[in-house]
């Protein structure tokens, strides 16, 4: 350090420059190389996604991947948007796993998509006509071989009774290999499928259909012999009708997504159709569904409210009991109380299901001395059982939350309350509980939303049962709205994904409304006791 003369004759202090780290340039180069490698891998995946979505004709995904890749490259190579480097991954995951799913569910809620309505109309019509084809009486027998070209699609190499060879209906003369009987068995440039290949691709072989003009279509069932088949239905594109060629029955395209006759019979499969608000109105207009739905709706609110109340009450009680300073073994007790929370919830639920078994369960056989209590088979006992299991699974979380909240209360307030002569109950009601609710109220709102959709306990303990006999769908006394949606969408035959999506949208609105109201009340608590 030295002295130098500055302007005005004053002496100034010359500060030595800080030495630059010798490896600074090396570090920056390594970081840049790592960024380039990582973004190169991301771009490679993006190119793969673009090619796949382009081949599938999914332009929505194509556009999203393209725009996201360009934005990611700009953000991570630019110095102007430093915050975006941290926000972009979370934003993209939010768009893909939350926003897209919600929008897709809402869109499906306005359609009749489900079993029998998975295809668009042209494909449904094609399938109906193909399935309706019947073998032409006295059809000549064709000798066929199934071959594949460069594209890998199956084609039919057929030899008619006169010995003429055709490939997908087109005559072939050169490059044909015949066996001793004159049957064409191979063609240059094509691979003939053997028995093992025919077995593994049986469905594709059965779907093979070679139109032969007015004669019908050439089809095969075994990949060795073929026959002529004609559709039993005749399609009129102008009127959009299908007519049964045998009895003259006419099927017209209806708004329900079926070709339907005047007597109400319809052809399957149907197609996906926009039904507007019919799925939402069905809950209120279907008299068979209205009663069970109201019952499930009320029970869902009761289950969520009681679960939060019981779990919070027990967790708070245990937290208060173990919050005494100097208590011996306090850490051990706390560790033991957290164990139910450490075990996966579905495993605990399965264990409780076995313990509550009416015939062989530990509760009946051991604790109650061989009693025959239908814990999971009686509607009211089953509801109590799922509340008990959920209490076992949920109180450790509330215990941890309340323990942390109690330790955050200033000791000065507790001492001031004692000096003012407050008794234990008055101290808890006027000091401890209000301050506790300030920090735990948002978590109680979240716990209510979680238990509103607590699928795990219901599914693994009771399966929603015992069943409600009068319900038009498989519903049980302990079903929540979320398990009801699961049964509508995946519960068995006649799965209705559009109706289930409408129910999911309603659940989303209900939970969002309750959460918004609860959080608003939480802010009022903070303003009151802050």
mmCIF file with all atom_site columns, N, CA, C and O in Angstrom, residues 238-284:
data_model
loop_
_atom_site.group_PDB
_atom_site.id
_atom_site.type_symbol
_atom_site.label_atom_id
_atom_site.label_alt_id
_atom_site.label_comp_id
_atom_site.label_asym_id
_atom_site.label_entity_id
_atom_site.label_seq_id
_atom_site.pdbx_PDB_ins_code
_atom_site.Cartn_x
_atom_site.Cartn_y
_atom_site.Cartn_z
_atom_site.occupancy
_atom_site.B_iso_or_equiv
_atom_site.pdbx_formal_charge
_atom_site.auth_seq_id
_atom_site.auth_comp_id
_atom_site.auth_asym_id
_atom_site.auth_atom_id
_atom_site.pdbx_PDB_model_num
ATOM 1   N N  . UNK A 1 238 ? -74.693 -39.787 -48.252 1.00 0.00 ? 238 UNK A N  1
ATOM 2   C CA . UNK A 1 238 ? -75.511 -38.579 -48.357 1.00 0.00 ? 238 UNK A CA 1
ATOM 3   C C  . UNK A 1 238 ? -76.453 -38.437 -47.165 1.00 0.00 ? 238 UNK A C  1
ATOM 4   O O  . UNK A 1 238 ? -76.588 -37.364 -46.573 1.00 0.00 ? 238 UNK A O  1
ATOM 5   N N  . UNK A 1 239 ? -77.113 -39.542 -46.789 1.00 0.00 ? 239 UNK A N  1
ATOM 6   C CA . UNK A 1 239 ? -78.048 -39.501 -45.665 1.00 0.00 ? 239 UNK A CA 1
ATOM 7   C C  . UNK A 1 239 ? -77.391 -39.854 -44.340 1.00 0.00 ? 239 UNK A C  1
ATOM 8   O O  . UNK A 1 239 ? -78.020 -39.721 -43.288 1.00 0.00 ? 239 UNK A O  1
ATOM 9   N N  . UNK A 1 240 ? -76.144 -40.317 -44.405 1.00 0.00 ? 240 UNK A N  1
ATOM 10  C CA . UNK A 1 240 ? -75.403 -40.762 -43.213 1.00 0.00 ? 240 UNK A CA 1
ATOM 11  C C  . UNK A 1 240 ? -76.197 -41.820 -42.460 1.00 0.00 ? 240 UNK A C  1
ATOM 12  O O  . UNK A 1 240 ? -76.460 -41.701 -41.259 1.00 0.00 ? 240 UNK A O  1
ATOM 13  N N  . UNK A 1 241 ? -76.559 -42.864 -43.183 1.00 0.00 ? 241 UNK A N  1
ATOM 14  C CA . UNK A 1 241 ? -77.309 -43.972 -42.586 1.00 0.00 ? 241 UNK A CA 1
ATOM 15  C C  . UNK A 1 241 ? -76.632 -45.298 -42.932 1.00 0.00 ? 241 UNK A C  1
ATOM 16  O O  . UNK A 1 241 ? -75.868 -45.395 -43.899 1.00 0.00 ? 241 UNK A O  1
ATOM 17  N N  . UNK A 1 242 ? -76.925 -46.309 -42.133 1.00 0.00 ? 242 UNK A N  1
ATOM 18  C CA . UNK A 1 242 ? -76.519 -47.683 -42.390 1.00 0.00 ? 242 UNK A CA 1
ATOM 19  C C  . UNK A 1 242 ? -77.771 -48.526 -42.477 1.00 0.00 ? 242 UNK A C  1
ATOM 20  O O  . UNK A 1 242 ? -78.652 -48.440 -41.606 1.00 0.00 ? 242 UNK A O  1
ATOM 21  N N  . UNK A 1 243 ? -77.868 -49.332 -43.537 1.00 0.00 ? 243 UNK A N  1
ATOM 22  C CA . UNK A 1 243 ? -79.054 -50.150 -43.761 1.00 0.00 ? 243 UNK A CA 1
ATOM 23  C C  . UNK A 1 243 ? -78.664 -51.612 -43.755 1.00 0.00 ? 243 UNK A C  1
ATOM 24  O O  . UNK A 1 243 ? -77.709 -52.019 -44.436 1.00 0.00 ? 243 UNK A O  1
ATOM 25  N N  . UNK A 1 244 ? -79.369 -52.409 -42.981 1.00 0.00 ? 244 UNK A N  1
ATOM 26  C CA . UNK A 1 244 ? -79.153 -53.851 -42.947 1.00 0.00 ? 244 UNK A CA 1
ATOM 27  C C  . UNK A 1 244 ? -79.667 -54.453 -44.246 1.00 0.00 ? 244 UNK A C  1
ATOM 28  O O  . UNK A 1 244 ? -80.856 -54.326 -44.577 1.00 0.00 ? 244 UNK A O  1
ATOM 29  N N  . UNK A 1 245 ? -78.780 -55.100 -45.012 1.00 0.00 ? 245 UNK A N  1
ATOM 30  C CA . UNK A 1 245 ? -79.151 -55.605 -46.332 1.00 0.00 ? 245 UNK A CA 1
ATOM 31  C C  . UNK A 1 245 ? -80.117 -56.782 -46.231 1.00 0.00 ? 245 UNK A C  1
ATOM 32  O O  . UNK A 1 245 ? -80.769 -57.130 -47.221 1.00 0.00 ? 245 UNK A O  1
ATOM 33  N N  . UNK A 1 246 ? -80.241 -57.416 -45.078 1.00 0.00 ? 246 UNK A N  1
ATOM 34  C CA . UNK A 1 246 ? -81.114 -58.572 -44.942 1.00 0.00 ? 246 UNK A CA 1
ATOM 35  C C  . UNK A 1 246 ? -82.536 -58.186 -44.560 1.00 0.00 ? 246 UNK A C  1
ATOM 36  O O  . UNK A 1 246 ? -83.502 -58.653 -45.158 1.00 0.00 ? 246 UNK A O  1
ATOM 37  N N  . UNK A 1 247 ? -82.697 -57.320 -43.544 1.00 0.00 ? 247 UNK A N  1
ATOM 38  C CA . UNK A 1 247 ? -84.052 -56.987 -43.085 1.00 0.00 ? 247 UNK A CA 1
ATOM 39  C C  . UNK A 1 247 ? -84.444 -55.540 -43.347 1.00 0.00 ? 247 UNK A C  1
ATOM 40  O O  . UNK A 1 247 ? -85.562 -55.137 -42.998 1.00 0.00 ? 247 UNK A O  1
ATOM 41  N N  . UNK A 1 248 ? -83.560 -54.727 -43.924 1.00 0.00 ? 248 UNK A N  1
ATOM 42  C CA . UNK A 1 248 ? -83.904 -53.349 -44.262 1.00 0.00 ? 248 UNK A CA 1
ATOM 43  C C  . UNK A 1 248 ? -83.887 -52.385 -43.083 1.00 0.00 ? 248 UNK A C  1
ATOM 44  O O  . UNK A 1 248 ? -84.303 -51.228 -43.245 1.00 0.00 ? 248 UNK A O  1
ATOM 45  N N  . UNK A 1 249 ? -83.437 -52.814 -41.904 1.00 0.00 ? 249 UNK A N  1
ATOM 46  C CA . UNK A 1 249 ? -83.373 -51.924 -40.738 1.00 0.00 ? 249 UNK A CA 1
ATOM 47  C C  . UNK A 1 249 ? -82.413 -50.778 -41.007 1.00 0.00 ? 249 UNK A C  1
ATOM 48  O O  . UNK A 1 249 ? -81.298 -50.970 -41.485 1.00 0.00 ? 249 UNK A O  1
ATOM 49  N N  . UNK A 1 250 ? -82.860 -49.532 -40.723 1.00 0.00 ? 250 UNK A N  1
ATOM 50  C CA . UNK A 1 250 ? -82.071 -48.337 -40.995 1.00 0.00 ? 250 UNK A CA 1
ATOM 51  C C  . UNK A 1 250 ? -81.540 -47.773 -39.677 1.00 0.00 ? 250 UNK A C  1
ATOM 52  O O  . UNK A 1 250 ? -82.303 -47.587 -38.719 1.00 0.00 ? 250 UNK A O  1
ATOM 53  N N  . UNK A 1 251 ? -80.245 -47.502 -39.653 1.00 0.00 ? 251 UNK A N  1
ATOM 54  C CA . UNK A 1 251 ? -79.597 -46.908 -38.483 1.00 0.00 ? 251 UNK A CA 1
ATOM 55  C C  . UNK A 1 251 ? -79.095 -45.525 -38.877 1.00 0.00 ? 251 UNK A C  1
ATOM 56  O O  . UNK A 1 251 ? -78.352 -45.384 -39.849 1.00 0.00 ? 251 UNK A O  1
ATOM 57  N N  . UNK A 1 252 ? -79.517 -44.505 -38.116 1.00 0.00 ? 252 UNK A N  1
ATOM 58  C CA . UNK A 1 252 ? -79.132 -43.131 -38.416 1.00 0.00 ? 252 UNK A CA 1
ATOM 59  C C  . UNK A 1 252 ? -78.153 -42.616 -37.358 1.00 0.00 ? 252 UNK A C  1
ATOM 60  O O  . UNK A 1 252 ? -78.228 -42.992 -36.194 1.00 0.00 ? 252 UNK A O  1
ATOM 61  N N  . UNK A 1 253 ? -77.238 -41.740 -37.801 1.00 0.00 ? 253 UNK A N  1
ATOM 62  C CA . UNK A 1 253 ? -76.287 -41.132 -36.867 1.00 0.00 ? 253 UNK A CA 1
ATOM 63  C C  . UNK A 1 253 ? -77.040 -40.236 -35.893 1.00 0.00 ? 253 UNK A C  1
ATOM 64  O O  . UNK A 1 253 ? -77.847 -39.390 -36.302 1.00 0.00 ? 253 UNK A O  1
ATOM 65  N N  . UNK A 1 254 ? -76.825 -40.435 -34.606 1.00 0.00 ? 254 UNK A N  1
ATOM 66  C CA . UNK A 1 254 ? -77.536 -39.680 -33.578 1.00 0.00 ? 254 UNK A CA 1
ATOM 67  C C  . UNK A 1 254 ? -76.568 -38.784 -32.821 1.00 0.00 ? 254 UNK A C  1
ATOM 68  O O  . UNK A 1 254 ? -75.344 -38.923 -32.921 1.00 0.00 ? 254 UNK A O  1
ATOM 69  N N  . UNK A 1 255 ? -77.147 -37.871 -32.033 1.00 0.00 ? 255 UNK A N  1
ATOM 70  C CA . UNK A 1 255 ? -76.337 -36.945 -31.247 1.00 0.00 ? 255 UNK A CA 1
ATOM 71  C C  . UNK A 1 255 ? -75.645 -37.634 -30.080 1.00 0.00 ? 255 UNK A C  1
ATOM 72  O O  . UNK A 1 255 ? -74.761 -37.053 -29.449 1.00 0.00 ? 255 UNK A O  1
ATOM 73  N N  . UNK A 1 256 ? -76.042 -38.871 -29.767 1.00 0.00 ? 256 UNK A N  1
ATOM 74  C CA . UNK A 1 256 ? -75.424 -39.611 -28.666 1.00 0.00 ? 256 UNK A CA 1
ATOM 75  C C  . UNK A 1 256 ? -74.154 -40.338 -29.096 1.00 0.00 ? 256 UNK A C  1
ATOM 76  O O  . UNK A 1 256 ? -73.523 -41.005 -28.277 1.00 0.00 ? 256 UNK A O  1
ATOM 77  N N  . UNK A 1 257 ? -73.790 -40.222 -30.388 1.00 0.00 ? 257 UNK A N  1
ATOM 78  C CA . UNK A 1 257 ? -72.554 -40.863 -30.844 1.00 0.00 ? 257 UNK A CA 1
ATOM 79  C C  . UNK A 1 257 ? -72.749 -42.295 -31.274 1.00 0.00 ? 257 UNK A C  1
ATOM 80  O O  . UNK A 1 257 ? -71.813 -43.100 -31.166 1.00 0.00 ? 257 UNK A O  1
ATOM 81  N N  . UNK A 1 258 ? -73.940 -42.652 -31.764 1.00 0.00 ? 258 UNK A N  1
ATOM 82  C CA . UNK A 1 258 ? -74.224 -44.011 -32.230 1.00 0.00 ? 258 UNK A CA 1
ATOM 83  C C  . UNK A 1 258 ? -74.980 -43.939 -33.551 1.00 0.00 ? 258 UNK A C  1
ATOM 84  O O  . UNK A 1 258 ? -75.667 -42.944 -33.843 1.00 0.00 ? 258 UNK A O  1
ATOM 85  N N  . UNK A 1 259 ? -74.871 -45.011 -34.329 1.00 0.00 ? 259 UNK A N  1
ATOM 86  C CA . UNK A 1 259 ? -75.833 -45.260 -35.406 1.00 0.00 ? 259 UNK A CA 1
ATOM 87  C C  . UNK A 1 259 ? -77.003 -45.988 -34.757 1.00 0.00 ? 259 UNK A C  1
ATOM 88  O O  . UNK A 1 259 ? -76.865 -47.125 -34.312 1.00 0.00 ? 259 UNK A O  1
ATOM 89  N N  . UNK A 1 260 ? -78.141 -45.325 -34.705 1.00 0.00 ? 260 UNK A N  1
ATOM 90  C CA . UNK A 1 260 ? -79.255 -45.800 -33.895 1.00 0.00 ? 260 UNK A CA 1
ATOM 91  C C  . UNK A 1 260 ? -80.487 -46.000 -34.761 1.00 0.00 ? 260 UNK A C  1
ATOM 92  O O  . UNK A 1 260 ? -80.800 -45.199 -35.653 1.00 0.00 ? 260 UNK A O  1
ATOM 93  N N  . UNK A 1 261 ? -81.229 -47.104 -34.497 1.00 0.00 ? 261 UNK A N  1
ATOM 94  C CA . UNK A 1 261 ? -82.468 -47.403 -35.209 1.00 0.00 ? 261 UNK A CA 1
ATOM 95  C C  . UNK A 1 261 ? -83.654 -46.735 -34.513 1.00 0.00 ? 261 UNK A C  1
ATOM 96  O O  . UNK A 1 261 ? -83.529 -46.219 -33.401 1.00 0.00 ? 261 UNK A O  1
ATOM 97  N N  . UNK A 1 262 ? -84.812 -46.791 -35.160 1.00 0.00 ? 262 UNK A N  1
ATOM 98  C CA . UNK A 1 262 ? -86.010 -46.152 -34.599 1.00 0.00 ? 262 UNK A CA 1
ATOM 99  C C  . UNK A 1 262 ? -86.452 -46.816 -33.308 1.00 0.00 ? 262 UNK A C  1
ATOM 100 O O  . UNK A 1 262 ? -87.064 -46.165 -32.445 1.00 0.00 ? 262 UNK A O  1
ATOM 101 N N  . UNK A 1 263 ? -86.179 -48.117 -33.148 1.00 0.00 ? 263 UNK A N  1
ATOM 102 C CA . UNK A 1 263 ? -86.599 -48.814 -31.932 1.00 0.00 ? 263 UNK A CA 1
ATOM 103 C C  . UNK A 1 263 ? -85.608 -48.650 -30.778 1.00 0.00 ? 263 UNK A C  1
ATOM 104 O O  . UNK A 1 263 ? -85.783 -49.251 -29.709 1.00 0.00 ? 263 UNK A O  1
ATOM 105 N N  . UNK A 1 264 ? -84.563 -47.842 -30.963 1.00 0.00 ? 264 UNK A N  1
ATOM 106 C CA . UNK A 1 264 ? -83.608 -47.584 -29.888 1.00 0.00 ? 264 UNK A CA 1
ATOM 107 C C  . UNK A 1 264 ? -82.361 -48.438 -29.932 1.00 0.00 ? 264 UNK A C  1
ATOM 108 O O  . UNK A 1 264 ? -81.397 -48.151 -29.206 1.00 0.00 ? 264 UNK A O  1
ATOM 109 N N  . UNK A 1 265 ? -82.328 -49.489 -30.727 1.00 0.00 ? 265 UNK A N  1
ATOM 110 C CA . UNK A 1 265 ? -81.120 -50.311 -30.837 1.00 0.00 ? 265 UNK A CA 1
ATOM 111 C C  . UNK A 1 265 ? -80.045 -49.526 -31.590 1.00 0.00 ? 265 UNK A C  1
ATOM 112 O O  . UNK A 1 265 ? -80.345 -48.700 -32.451 1.00 0.00 ? 265 UNK A O  1
ATOM 113 N N  . UNK A 1 266 ? -78.789 -49.797 -31.229 1.00 0.00 ? 266 UNK A N  1
ATOM 114 C CA . UNK A 1 266 ? -77.700 -49.071 -31.877 1.00 0.00 ? 266 UNK A CA 1
ATOM 115 C C  . UNK A 1 266 ? -76.562 -50.019 -32.188 1.00 0.00 ? 266 UNK A C  1
ATOM 116 O O  . UNK A 1 266 ? -76.463 -51.115 -31.629 1.00 0.00 ? 266 UNK A O  1
ATOM 117 N N  . UNK A 1 267 ? -75.706 -49.563 -33.094 1.00 0.00 ? 267 UNK A N  1
ATOM 118 C CA . UNK A 1 267 ? -74.538 -50.345 -33.505 1.00 0.00 ? 267 UNK A CA 1
ATOM 119 C C  . UNK A 1 267 ? -73.320 -49.875 -32.724 1.00 0.00 ? 267 UNK A C  1
ATOM 120 O O  . UNK A 1 267 ? -73.196 -48.697 -32.393 1.00 0.00 ? 267 UNK A O  1
ATOM 121 N N  . UNK A 1 268 ? -72.456 -50.796 -32.423 1.00 0.00 ? 268 UNK A N  1
ATOM 122 C CA . UNK A 1 268 ? -71.221 -50.467 -31.719 1.00 0.00 ? 268 UNK A CA 1
ATOM 123 C C  . UNK A 1 268 ? -70.020 -50.763 -32.617 1.00 0.00 ? 268 UNK A C  1
ATOM 124 O O  . UNK A 1 268 ? -70.086 -51.662 -33.462 1.00 0.00 ? 268 UNK A O  1
ATOM 125 N N  . UNK A 1 269 ? -68.933 -50.039 -32.464 1.00 0.00 ? 269 UNK A N  1
ATOM 126 C CA . UNK A 1 269 ? -68.743 -48.980 -31.462 1.00 0.00 ? 269 UNK A CA 1
ATOM 127 C C  . UNK A 1 269 ? -69.333 -47.658 -31.898 1.00 0.00 ? 269 UNK A C  1
ATOM 128 O O  . UNK A 1 269 ? -69.654 -47.469 -33.078 1.00 0.00 ? 269 UNK A O  1
ATOM 129 N N  . UNK A 1 270 ? -69.477 -46.741 -30.926 1.00 0.00 ? 270 UNK A N  1
ATOM 130 C CA . UNK A 1 270 ? -69.882 -45.387 -31.246 1.00 0.00 ? 270 UNK A CA 1
ATOM 131 C C  . UNK A 1 270 ? -68.655 -44.510 -31.421 1.00 0.00 ? 270 UNK A C  1
ATOM 132 O O  . UNK A 1 270 ? -67.539 -44.992 -31.563 1.00 0.00 ? 270 UNK A O  1
ATOM 133 N N  . UNK A 1 271 ? -68.856 -43.212 -31.400 1.00 0.00 ? 271 UNK A N  1
ATOM 134 C CA . UNK A 1 271 ? -67.756 -42.279 -31.579 1.00 0.00 ? 271 UNK A CA 1
ATOM 135 C C  . UNK A 1 271 ? -67.871 -41.162 -30.538 1.00 0.00 ? 271 UNK A C  1
ATOM 136 O O  . UNK A 1 271 ? -68.910 -40.957 -29.919 1.00 0.00 ? 271 UNK A O  1
ATOM 137 N N  . UNK A 1 272 ? -66.777 -40.459 -30.357 1.00 0.00 ? 272 UNK A N  1
ATOM 138 C CA . UNK A 1 272 ? -66.747 -39.363 -29.385 1.00 0.00 ? 272 UNK A CA 1
ATOM 139 C C  . UNK A 1 272 ? -67.520 -38.176 -29.925 1.00 0.00 ? 272 UNK A C  1
ATOM 140 O O  . UNK A 1 272 ? -67.294 -37.738 -31.050 1.00 0.00 ? 272 UNK A O  1
ATOM 141 N N  . UNK A 1 273 ? -68.427 -37.674 -29.108 1.00 0.00 ? 273 UNK A N  1
ATOM 142 C CA . UNK A 1 273 ? -69.307 -36.585 -29.520 1.00 0.00 ? 273 UNK A CA 1
ATOM 143 C C  . UNK A 1 273 ? -69.334 -35.529 -28.429 1.00 0.00 ? 273 UNK A C  1
ATOM 144 O O  . UNK A 1 273 ? -69.262 -35.845 -27.234 1.00 0.00 ? 273 UNK A O  1
ATOM 145 N N  . UNK A 1 274 ? -69.440 -34.270 -28.826 1.00 0.00 ? 274 UNK A N  1
ATOM 146 C CA . UNK A 1 274 ? -69.583 -33.186 -27.858 1.00 0.00 ? 274 UNK A CA 1
ATOM 147 C C  . UNK A 1 274 ? -71.022 -33.175 -27.339 1.00 0.00 ? 274 UNK A C  1
ATOM 148 O O  . UNK A 1 274 ? -71.964 -33.026 -28.106 1.00 0.00 ? 274 UNK A O  1
ATOM 149 N N  . UNK A 1 275 ? -71.169 -33.332 -26.011 1.00 0.00 ? 275 UNK A N  1
ATOM 150 C CA . UNK A 1 275 ? -72.519 -33.412 -25.418 1.00 0.00 ? 275 UNK A CA 1
ATOM 151 C C  . UNK A 1 275 ? -72.829 -32.195 -24.564 1.00 0.00 ? 275 UNK A C  1
ATOM 152 O O  . UNK A 1 275 ? -73.842 -32.189 -23.846 1.00 0.00 ? 275 UNK A O  1
ATOM 153 N N  . UNK A 1 276 ? -71.994 -31.164 -24.601 1.00 0.00 ? 276 UNK A N  1
ATOM 154 C CA . UNK A 1 276 ? -72.276 -29.950 -23.846 1.00 0.00 ? 276 UNK A CA 1
ATOM 155 C C  . UNK A 1 276 ? -72.242 -30.192 -22.345 1.00 0.00 ? 276 UNK A C  1
ATOM 156 O O  . UNK A 1 276 ? -71.339 -30.834 -21.811 1.00 0.00 ? 276 UNK A O  1
ATOM 157 N N  . UNK A 1 277 ? -73.266 -29.686 -21.650 1.00 0.00 ? 277 UNK A N  1
ATOM 158 C CA . UNK A 1 277 ? -73.335 -29.794 -20.190 1.00 0.00 ? 277 UNK A CA 1
ATOM 159 C C  . UNK A 1 277 ? -74.129 -31.016 -19.736 1.00 0.00 ? 277 UNK A C  1
ATOM 160 O O  . UNK A 1 277 ? -74.534 -31.086 -18.570 1.00 0.00 ? 277 UNK A O  1
ATOM 161 N N  . UNK A 1 278 ? -74.357 -31.976 -20.633 1.00 0.00 ? 278 UNK A N  1
ATOM 162 C CA . UNK A 1 278 ? -75.161 -33.140 -20.268 1.00 0.00 ? 278 UNK A CA 1
ATOM 163 C C  . UNK A 1 278 ? -74.542 -33.927 -19.118 1.00 0.00 ? 278 UNK A C  1
ATOM 164 O O  . UNK A 1 278 ? -75.266 -34.427 -18.247 1.00 0.00 ? 278 UNK A O  1
ATOM 165 N N  . UNK A 1 279 ? -73.217 -34.072 -19.103 1.00 0.00 ? 279 UNK A N  1
ATOM 166 C CA . UNK A 1 279 ? -72.577 -34.822 -18.026 1.00 0.00 ? 279 UNK A CA 1
ATOM 167 C C  . UNK A 1 279 ? -72.766 -34.141 -16.674 1.00 0.00 ? 279 UNK A C  1
ATOM 168 O O  . UNK A 1 279 ? -72.946 -34.809 -15.648 1.00 0.00 ? 279 UNK A O  1
ATOM 169 N N  . UNK A 1 280 ? -72.728 -32.801 -16.657 1.00 0.00 ? 280 UNK A N  1
ATOM 170 C CA . UNK A 1 280 ? -72.932 -32.073 -15.400 1.00 0.00 ? 280 UNK A CA 1
ATOM 171 C C  . UNK A 1 280 ? -74.391 -32.136 -14.971 1.00 0.00 ? 280 UNK A C  1
ATOM 172 O O  . UNK A 1 280 ? -74.693 -32.296 -13.781 1.00 0.00 ? 280 UNK A O  1
ATOM 173 N N  . UNK A 1 281 ? -75.304 -32.013 -15.954 1.00 0.00 ? 281 UNK A N  1
ATOM 174 C CA . UNK A 1 281 ? -76.728 -32.039 -15.614 1.00 0.00 ? 281 UNK A CA 1
ATOM 175 C C  . UNK A 1 281 ? -77.204 -33.423 -15.195 1.00 0.00 ? 281 UNK A C  1
ATOM 176 O O  . UNK A 1 281 ? -78.180 -33.558 -14.454 1.00 0.00 ? 281 UNK A O  1
ATOM 177 N N  . UNK A 1 282 ? -76.492 -34.450 -15.631 1.00 0.00 ? 282 UNK A N  1
ATOM 178 C CA . UNK A 1 282 ? -76.912 -35.819 -15.329 1.00 0.00 ? 282 UNK A CA 1
ATOM 179 C C  . UNK A 1 282 ? -76.936 -36.095 -13.828 1.00 0.00 ? 282 UNK A C  1
ATOM 180 O O  . UNK A 1 282 ? -77.774 -36.854 -13.340 1.00 0.00 ? 282 UNK A O  1
ATOM 181 N N  . UNK A 1 283 ? -76.027 -35.471 -13.095 1.00 0.00 ? 283 UNK A N  1
ATOM 182 C CA . UNK A 1 283 ? -75.976 -35.680 -11.650 1.00 0.00 ? 283 UNK A CA 1
ATOM 183 C C  . UNK A 1 283 ? -77.282 -35.258 -10.997 1.00 0.00 ? 283 UNK A C  1
ATOM 184 O O  . UNK A 1 283 ? -77.756 -35.878 -10.041 1.00 0.00 ? 283 UNK A O  1
ATOM 185 N N  . UNK A 1 284 ? -77.906 -34.196 -11.522 1.00 0.00 ? 284 UNK A N  1
ATOM 186 C CA . UNK A 1 284 ? -79.128 -33.667 -10.924 1.00 0.00 ? 284 UNK A CA 1
ATOM 187 C C  . UNK A 1 284 ? -80.392 -34.228 -11.574 1.00 0.00 ? 284 UNK A C  1
ATOM 188 O O  . UNK A 1 284 ? -81.442 -34.290 -10.923 1.00 0.00 ? 284 UNK A O  1
#
